[in-house]
Coordinates of C-alpha atoms in Angstrom, one line a residue:
Chain A
M114 CA 88.9 97.3 81.5
M115 CA 86.2 96.1 84.6
K116 CA 83.7 98.4 85.7
R117 CA 84.8 99.9 89.8
Y118 CA 82.2 99.1 92.5
A119 CA 83.0 100.5 95.9
I120 CA 81.1 99.0 99.1
I121 CA 82.0 102.5 102.2
T122 CA 80.4 100.7 105.1
A123 CA 78.9 103.4 107.0
G124 CA 76.9 101.4 109.6
G125 CA 78.9 101.7 112.6
T126 CA 77.5 104.1 116.3
G127 CA 81.4 104.4 117.1
T128 CA 80.5 104.0 120.4
R129 CA 84.0 103.6 121.6
M130 CA 85.2 106.7 120.3
G131 CA 83.1 108.2 123.0
A132 CA 81.3 110.8 121.4
D133 CA 77.9 112.2 120.4
K134 CA 77.1 111.0 117.2
P135 CA 79.0 108.0 114.9
K136 CA 82.3 108.6 114.2
Q137 CA 82.4 108.1 110.7
L138 CA 80.2 111.2 110.4
L139 CA 82.5 113.5 113.1
E140 CA 84.6 116.3 111.6
L141 CA 87.9 116.0 110.7
D142 CA 88.8 119.1 109.9
G143 CA 86.1 120.6 108.4
K144 CA 85.0 117.9 106.9
P145 CA 83.2 114.3 108.2
V146 CA 84.9 111.4 107.5
L147 CA 82.6 109.6 105.8
R148 CA 83.0 112.6 102.9
W149 CA 87.2 112.1 103.5
T150 CA 87.0 108.0 102.9
M151 CA 84.6 108.2 99.7
E152 CA 86.1 111.0 98.5
L153 CA 89.6 108.9 98.7
F154 CA 87.5 106.9 95.4
Q155 CA 86.6 110.0 93.7
R156 CA 91.4 110.6 92.4
L157 CA 91.0 107.7 91.1
V158 CA 92.3 107.6 87.9
E159 CA 89.2 105.0 87.3
P160 CA 85.6 105.7 87.8
V161 CA 84.0 104.2 91.1
E162 CA 80.3 103.4 91.6
L163 CA 80.6 104.7 95.2
I164 CA 77.3 102.6 97.9
V165 CA 77.2 103.7 101.1
V166 CA 75.7 101.6 103.5
M167 CA 74.1 103.0 106.2
N168 CA 72.2 102.2 109.1
E169 CA 68.7 103.9 109.5
G170 CA 68.7 106.3 112.8
I171 CA 72.4 108.1 110.4
R172 CA 70.5 108.6 107.4
E173 CA 68.8 112.1 108.2
E174 CA 71.5 113.8 109.3
W175 CA 73.8 112.2 106.2
K176 CA 71.7 113.3 104.1
A177 CA 71.7 116.9 105.6
Y178 CA 75.1 117.1 105.6
C179 CA 74.9 116.9 101.8
R180 CA 72.2 119.7 101.5
V181 CA 74.1 122.3 103.4
A182 CA 77.7 121.8 102.9
Q183 CA 76.2 121.3 98.8
F184 CA 78.5 117.9 98.6
R185 CA 77.0 117.0 96.1
M186 CA 79.3 113.8 95.4
R187 CA 77.9 110.8 93.5
H188 CA 76.5 107.7 95.7
R189 CA 73.3 105.4 95.9
L190 CA 72.8 105.0 100.0
V191 CA 71.6 101.6 101.1
T192 CA 70.6 100.8 104.4
G193 CA 72.4 98.7 106.9
G194 CA 71.8 95.7 108.7
I195 CA 72.0 94.1 111.5
T196 CA 76.2 92.9 111.6
R197 CA 78.9 93.8 108.5
F198 CA 78.2 90.8 106.8
H199 CA 74.2 91.7 106.6
S200 CA 75.5 95.5 105.8
V201 CA 77.5 94.1 102.4
K202 CA 75.2 91.8 101.5
N203 CA 72.1 94.8 101.1
G204 CA 75.6 96.8 99.1
L205 CA 75.9 93.7 96.9
Q206 CA 72.8 93.3 95.4
H207 CA 73.8 97.0 93.8
V208 CA 76.5 95.3 92.5
E209 CA 77.0 93.6 88.7
E210 CA 78.1 90.6 87.7
G211 CA 81.4 90.5 86.1
A212 CA 82.8 93.6 87.7
L213 CA 85.1 94.6 90.9
V214 CA 83.9 95.8 93.9
A215 CA 85.8 96.7 97.2
V216 CA 84.7 97.1 101.0
H217 CA 86.4 99.6 102.6
D218 CA 85.6 101.2 106.0
A219 CA 83.9 104.7 106.2
V220 CA 86.3 104.8 109.2
R221 CA 89.7 103.8 107.6
P222 CA 90.0 108.2 106.1
F223 CA 93.7 107.6 105.4
A224 CA 93.9 104.4 103.2
T225 CA 96.5 105.9 100.1
V226 CA 94.5 106.2 96.3
E227 CA 98.0 104.0 95.3
L228 CA 97.3 101.6 97.9
I229 CA 93.5 101.4 96.1
E230 CA 94.9 101.4 93.0
A231 CA 97.1 98.0 93.3
A232 CA 94.0 96.5 95.3
Y233 CA 92.4 97.1 91.8
Q234 CA 94.9 95.4 90.3
M235 CA 95.7 92.9 92.0
A236 CA 91.9 91.3 92.5
A237 CA 91.4 91.8 88.4
L238 CA 94.3 89.4 87.5
Q239 CA 93.4 87.5 91.0
G240 CA 90.2 87.7 92.0
S241 CA 90.8 88.8 95.9
A242 CA 93.4 91.1 96.7
I243 CA 93.6 92.1 101.3
P244 CA 95.8 94.8 102.3
Y245 CA 97.9 93.5 105.2
V246 CA 100.6 94.7 107.7
D247 CA 103.1 93.1 109.9
V248 CA 102.2 92.9 113.4
V249 CA 105.2 94.4 115.0
D250 CA 103.7 94.8 118.6
S251 CA 104.8 91.5 121.1
L252 CA 101.8 90.0 120.8
R253 CA 99.3 87.8 123.3
S254 CA 96.8 85.9 123.5
R255 CA 94.0 87.4 126.3
K256 CA 91.1 84.7 127.0
P257 CA 89.5 85.4 130.2
D258 CA 89.2 81.7 132.8
C259 CA 86.1 80.0 134.3
E260 CA 86.1 82.1 137.0
G261 CA 86.9 86.1 135.0
R262 CA 90.6 86.0 135.2
L263 CA 92.0 86.8 132.4
L264 CA 94.6 84.5 131.4
T265 CA 97.2 85.4 128.5
E266 CA 100.4 83.9 127.0
P267 CA 103.3 84.9 124.5
V268 CA 102.8 83.7 120.7
D269 CA 104.7 84.3 118.0
R270 CA 103.3 87.8 116.3
S271 CA 105.2 86.9 112.8
L272 CA 103.2 83.9 112.3
F273 CA 100.4 87.2 112.4
M274 CA 99.1 90.1 110.3
G275 CA 97.0 92.9 111.0
I276 CA 94.7 93.1 107.9
Q277 CA 93.0 95.9 106.5
T278 CA 89.9 97.6 104.0
P279 CA 90.7 98.0 101.3
Q280 CA 89.5 94.6 99.8
V281 CA 88.7 93.9 96.0
F282 CA 87.1 91.3 95.1
R283 CA 85.6 90.0 91.5
S284 CA 81.9 90.1 91.8
T285 CA 80.5 87.2 90.7
W286 CA 83.2 86.3 92.8
L287 CA 82.1 88.3 96.3
K288 CA 78.2 88.2 95.3
E289 CA 78.5 84.1 95.7
A290 CA 80.3 84.0 98.6
Y291 CA 77.4 86.4 100.2
Q292 CA 75.1 84.3 98.8
R293 CA 76.1 81.7 102.3
P294 CA 74.5 81.7 105.9
Y295 CA 75.5 84.4 107.9
Q296 CA 78.7 83.2 110.3
T297 CA 80.7 84.7 113.3
S298 CA 83.5 84.5 112.3
F299 CA 82.5 86.4 109.0
T300 CA 84.8 89.8 110.4
D301 CA 85.6 91.0 106.9
D302 CA 85.0 90.0 103.2
A303 CA 88.1 88.1 103.3
S304 CA 87.4 85.3 105.3
V305 CA 83.2 85.1 103.4
M306 CA 85.5 84.5 99.9
E307 CA 86.9 82.0 102.1
A308 CA 84.4 80.4 103.6
A309 CA 83.6 79.4 99.9
G310 CA 86.3 78.0 98.5
H311 CA 88.9 80.7 97.1
A312 CA 91.6 81.7 97.6
L313 CA 93.0 85.3 98.7
S314 CA 95.7 87.3 97.5
F315 CA 97.4 89.7 99.5
L316 CA 99.3 93.4 99.0
P317 CA 100.9 95.3 102.0
G318 CA 99.1 98.1 103.5
S319 CA 99.8 100.7 105.2
R320 CA 100.3 101.8 109.6
F321 CA 99.0 104.9 107.3
N322 CA 95.0 103.4 107.4
I323 CA 94.0 103.7 110.5
K324 CA 90.8 102.2 111.2
L325 CA 88.9 105.2 113.8
T326 CA 87.8 103.4 116.3
T327 CA 89.1 105.4 120.1
P328 CA 89.9 108.8 121.0
E329 CA 93.8 108.0 120.6
D330 CA 92.9 107.4 116.7
W331 CA 91.3 111.3 116.7
Q332 CA 94.4 112.2 118.2
L333 CA 96.0 110.3 115.3
A334 CA 93.6 111.7 113.0
Q335 CA 94.1 115.5 113.7
L336 CA 98.2 114.8 112.7
F337 CA 97.6 112.6 109.0
I338 CA 95.0 114.9 108.5
H339 CA 98.0 117.5 107.7
R340 CA 101.0 115.2 106.0
Chain B
M140 CA 109.7 104.8 147.5
M141 CA 111.7 102.7 144.9
K142 CA 114.8 103.4 143.8
R143 CA 114.4 102.9 139.9
Y144 CA 115.7 102.2 136.9
A145 CA 114.9 101.7 132.8
I146 CA 117.3 99.7 130.7
I147 CA 116.3 101.0 127.6
T148 CA 117.8 97.8 125.0
A149 CA 119.2 99.4 121.4
G150 CA 121.1 96.2 120.4
G151 CA 119.6 96.0 117.4
T152 CA 121.1 97.0 114.1
G153 CA 117.9 98.2 112.1
T154 CA 118.3 96.1 108.7
R155 CA 114.5 96.7 108.2
M156 CA 114.4 100.5 108.4
G157 CA 116.4 100.8 104.9
A158 CA 118.7 103.4 107.0
D159 CA 122.8 103.4 107.2
K160 CA 122.5 103.2 110.7
P161 CA 120.5 101.3 113.1
K162 CA 117.5 103.4 113.9
Q163 CA 118.4 104.0 117.2
L164 CA 120.3 106.3 116.3
L165 CA 119.0 107.9 112.9
E166 CA 117.6 111.6 113.5
L167 CA 114.4 112.8 113.9
D168 CA 114.0 116.7 114.0
G169 CA 117.9 117.4 115.2
K170 CA 118.7 114.2 118.1
P171 CA 118.4 110.7 117.9
V172 CA 116.0 108.5 118.5
L173 CA 117.6 107.2 121.6
R174 CA 118.2 110.8 123.3
W175 CA 115.0 111.2 122.6
T176 CA 114.3 107.6 124.2
M177 CA 116.4 108.0 127.7
E178 CA 114.9 112.1 127.5
L179 CA 111.4 111.0 128.1
F180 CA 112.6 109.4 131.4
Q181 CA 115.1 112.4 132.1
R182 CA 111.5 113.8 132.3
L183 CA 109.9 112.1 135.3
V184 CA 110.0 113.0 138.6
E185 CA 111.9 110.6 140.5
P186 CA 115.0 110.5 139.4
V187 CA 116.0 106.7 137.6
E188 CA 119.0 105.4 137.0
L189 CA 119.9 104.3 132.8
I190 CA 121.1 101.7 131.7
V191 CA 121.5 101.8 127.8
V192 CA 122.7 98.2 126.4
M193 CA 124.1 98.5 123.2
N194 CA 126.6 96.3 120.3
E195 CA 129.9 96.8 120.6
G196 CA 129.3 97.7 116.9
I197 CA 127.5 101.5 117.4
R198 CA 128.8 102.3 120.3
E199 CA 132.1 104.4 119.4
E200 CA 129.4 106.5 116.9
W201 CA 127.0 106.5 119.5
K202 CA 130.2 108.5 122.3
A203 CA 130.8 110.1 119.6
Y204 CA 127.3 111.7 119.6
C205 CA 127.5 112.4 122.8
R206 CA 130.6 114.3 123.2
V207 CA 130.1 116.2 119.8
A208 CA 126.1 117.0 120.8
Q209 CA 127.7 117.6 124.0
F210 CA 125.5 115.3 125.2
R211 CA 125.3 114.9 128.9
M212 CA 122.9 112.9 130.9
R213 CA 124.2 110.5 133.1
H214 CA 123.4 106.4 131.4
R215 CA 126.4 103.1 131.9
L216 CA 126.3 102.4 128.7
V217 CA 126.3 97.7 128.9
T218 CA 127.6 95.7 125.3
G219 CA 124.0 93.4 123.9
G220 CA 124.5 89.8 123.9
I221 CA 123.4 87.7 120.7
T222 CA 120.2 88.3 121.4
R223 CA 118.0 90.7 123.4
F224 CA 117.2 88.3 126.2
H225 CA 121.2 88.8 126.7
S226 CA 121.3 92.0 126.7
V227 CA 118.8 93.2 129.3
K228 CA 120.6 89.9 131.7
N229 CA 123.6 91.9 131.2
G230 CA 122.2 94.9 131.7
L231 CA 120.4 93.1 135.2
Q232 CA 123.6 92.5 136.5
H233 CA 123.6 96.6 137.4
V234 CA 120.3 96.7 138.6
E235 CA 120.2 96.4 142.5
E236 CA 117.8 93.8 144.6
G237 CA 114.8 95.8 145.9
A238 CA 114.0 98.1 143.3
L239 CA 111.5 98.6 140.5
V240 CA 113.2 97.4 136.7
A241 CA 111.6 98.8 133.1
V242 CA 113.4 97.4 130.2
H243 CA 111.7 100.3 126.8
D244 CA 113.0 100.1 124.0
A245 CA 115.6 102.4 122.7
V246 CA 113.5 103.5 119.3
R247 CA 110.1 104.0 121.6
P248 CA 110.3 107.1 121.3
F249 CA 107.1 108.3 121.5
A250 CA 106.1 106.7 125.7
T251 CA 104.5 108.7 127.4
V252 CA 105.5 110.3 130.4
E253 CA 102.4 109.3 131.8
L254 CA 102.5 106.0 130.8
I255 CA 106.0 105.1 132.4
E256 CA 104.8 105.7 135.5
A257 CA 101.6 104.4 135.8
A258 CA 103.4 101.5 134.9
Y259 CA 106.6 102.7 137.7
Q260 CA 104.2 103.2 140.4
M261 CA 101.9 100.0 139.1
A262 CA 104.8 97.2 139.3
A263 CA 105.2 98.7 142.8
L264 CA 102.0 97.3 143.9
Q265 CA 101.6 94.6 141.9
G266 CA 105.3 93.6 141.2
S267 CA 104.6 94.3 137.3
A268 CA 103.1 96.8 134.4
I269 CA 102.6 96.1 131.1
P270 CA 101.2 98.0 128.4
Y271 CA 98.4 96.4 125.6
V272 CA 96.7 98.3 123.2
D273 CA 93.6 96.0 122.0
V274 CA 94.4 95.0 118.1
V275 CA 91.8 97.0 116.0
D276 CA 92.4 95.6 112.5
S277 CA 90.9 91.7 112.1
L278 CA 93.6 89.1 112.2
R279 CA 94.4 86.6 110.0
S280 CA 97.1 83.4 111.5
R281 CA 99.6 82.4 108.2
K282 CA 102.1 79.7 108.1
P283 CA 104.1 78.5 104.9
D284 CA 102.4 75.0 103.9
C285 CA 104.3 72.2 102.8
E286 CA 105.6 72.8 99.3
G287 CA 106.3 76.7 100.3
R288 CA 102.2 78.6 99.7
L289 CA 101.1 80.9 102.3
L290 CA 97.9 79.5 104.1
T291 CA 96.0 81.7 106.2
E292 CA 93.2 81.3 108.9
P293 CA 91.4 84.5 110.5
V294 CA 91.2 84.9 113.8
D295 CA 89.6 86.4 116.8
R296 CA 91.1 89.8 117.4
S297 CA 89.5 90.3 120.5
L298 CA 91.6 87.3 122.2
F299 CA 95.1 89.4 120.9
M300 CA 96.6 92.2 122.8
G301 CA 99.2 94.1 121.4
I302 CA 102.5 94.8 123.8
Q303 CA 104.5 97.4 124.7
T304 CA 106.8 98.8 126.4
P305 CA 107.9 99.7 128.5
Q306 CA 108.0 97.3 131.1
V307 CA 107.9 97.2 135.0
F308 CA 109.4 94.5 137.3
R309 CA 110.2 94.3 140.7
S310 CA 113.6 93.7 140.0
T311 CA 114.3 90.9 143.0
W312 CA 111.8 89.4 140.3
L313 CA 112.6 90.0 137.1
K314 CA 116.9 89.0 137.8
E315 CA 115.7 85.7 139.3
A316 CA 114.2 85.6 136.1
Y317 CA 116.1 86.6 134.2
Q318 CA 118.7 83.5 135.8
R319 CA 117.0 80.9 134.1
P320 CA 118.0 78.9 130.5
Y321 CA 117.3 81.5 127.6
Q322 CA 114.4 80.3 125.8
T323 CA 113.2 81.7 121.7
S324 CA 109.4 82.5 122.6
F325 CA 111.3 84.3 125.1
T326 CA 110.4 88.2 122.8
D327 CA 109.9 90.4 125.9
D328 CA 110.1 90.6 130.1
A329 CA 107.0 89.2 130.4
S330 CA 107.5 86.2 128.6
V331 CA 110.6 86.2 131.4
M332 CA 108.4 87.1 134.4
E333 CA 105.2 84.1 133.4
A334 CA 108.2 81.7 132.2
A335 CA 109.7 82.2 136.2
G336 CA 106.3 82.2 138.0
H337 CA 104.9 85.3 138.2
A338 CA 101.3 86.8 137.5
L339 CA 101.6 89.9 135.1
S340 CA 99.8 92.5 135.6
F341 CA 98.5 94.9 132.1
L342 CA 97.6 98.7 132.3
P343 CA 96.9 100.4 129.2
G344 CA 99.4 101.1 126.6
S345 CA 99.3 104.3 123.6
R346 CA 98.3 103.6 120.0
F347 CA 101.0 106.6 119.3
N348 CA 104.2 104.0 121.5
I349 CA 104.4 103.1 118.2
K350 CA 108.6 101.2 118.0
L351 CA 109.8 102.5 115.1
T352 CA 110.3 99.3 113.1
T353 CA 109.9 100.2 109.4
P354 CA 110.1 102.9 106.5
E355 CA 106.3 103.9 107.3
D356 CA 106.9 104.2 110.4
W357 CA 109.7 106.6 110.2
Q358 CA 107.2 109.1 108.5
L359 CA 105.1 108.4 111.8
A360 CA 107.5 109.5 113.4
Q361 CA 108.1 112.6 111.9
L362 CA 104.4 113.5 112.7
F363 CA 104.6 112.5 115.9
I364 CA 107.4 114.3 117.0
H365 CA 105.4 118.1 116.3
R366 CA 103.4 116.9 117.5

């Protein structure tokens, strides 16, 4: 059994949610989203070493919450970087080689224990595990023309897939991949691994595993939490 | 005030849901999905003439339901074609020129009255109204290589939008657009309108307005219906 880590990226400032604090600290049914997400990993049978990457600006608020709520789940707090790439890279400094490491968005509290377990197992065998969902809506590309008008055109949705987290990797490979210089195309860990020459393995994600982004997502979250 | 129509496309056979009947006839909290969807349009302040496009194979089952449940909402039943394009085209034969026509998936019962009303109003002013949502998950393109292996690569999600229904149009324009020969790229009515040279207008859709497609969508529907 390979040692298991999870890097929870909790760096975002969450301005799109329209709330007064970053969305990973908003309370859902009495608990911050980040706590719901951390507790997911606690429910796995095998122990997971948790690394929470967070900007300095909200660190004190989180610590205060843990103190007041007597939330004592063990985790290492690591300071976030200027992009998601730099944040994960900071987190990886605390991950051993020869292990498995999941990278998961703090604002995806509805990943399931089954999905996370399946992803660790797939990564142990194949080196990576990336959850995906088929695109169900029609899809259009969009870009502004030179005068700023929006140009859109239909694209074949079957040629695309939605990519979720947790993304799980052999830590040796991910740490090595993160030694490469930053590129703006690095929107997730899969893209970093791929740029380093590694093949990716995919597994089915879940439509419940939403990334809490907009006020409407927050309404969805209220329904999901009482499921 | 322009006369309002809605073409409800209820043609699909719904095999992905894994159920014994097409998903538009599956009962959600005691009513078929199609009925939930039709009742959405009934809740608008302005009257809407409903045209339900359905394959012959399920027509009798639907009629039997209406009889037994004493569901008497007025609607015209039109026979579906071999593709969505042909089904909508059949429906459009019963739509007058100079009106507004919405085209809506029967399996999107969670569109809101507000969204539908806003779409009719936008189409009255601008000729079309297409609901969209931003893509929140990371996005990858995928295609098999010549040996059948899956090739994927990251794409910039901000350059894409998810397209929903109801899509609303000036009926004169849509009827004319549907005179063109069928193309496989016609996955929705927006693409047909665009091929006929019309500019498209977009309005924000809703993350609740899901297209019931998979068994997991059915679980989401159970939550949404009791919202």
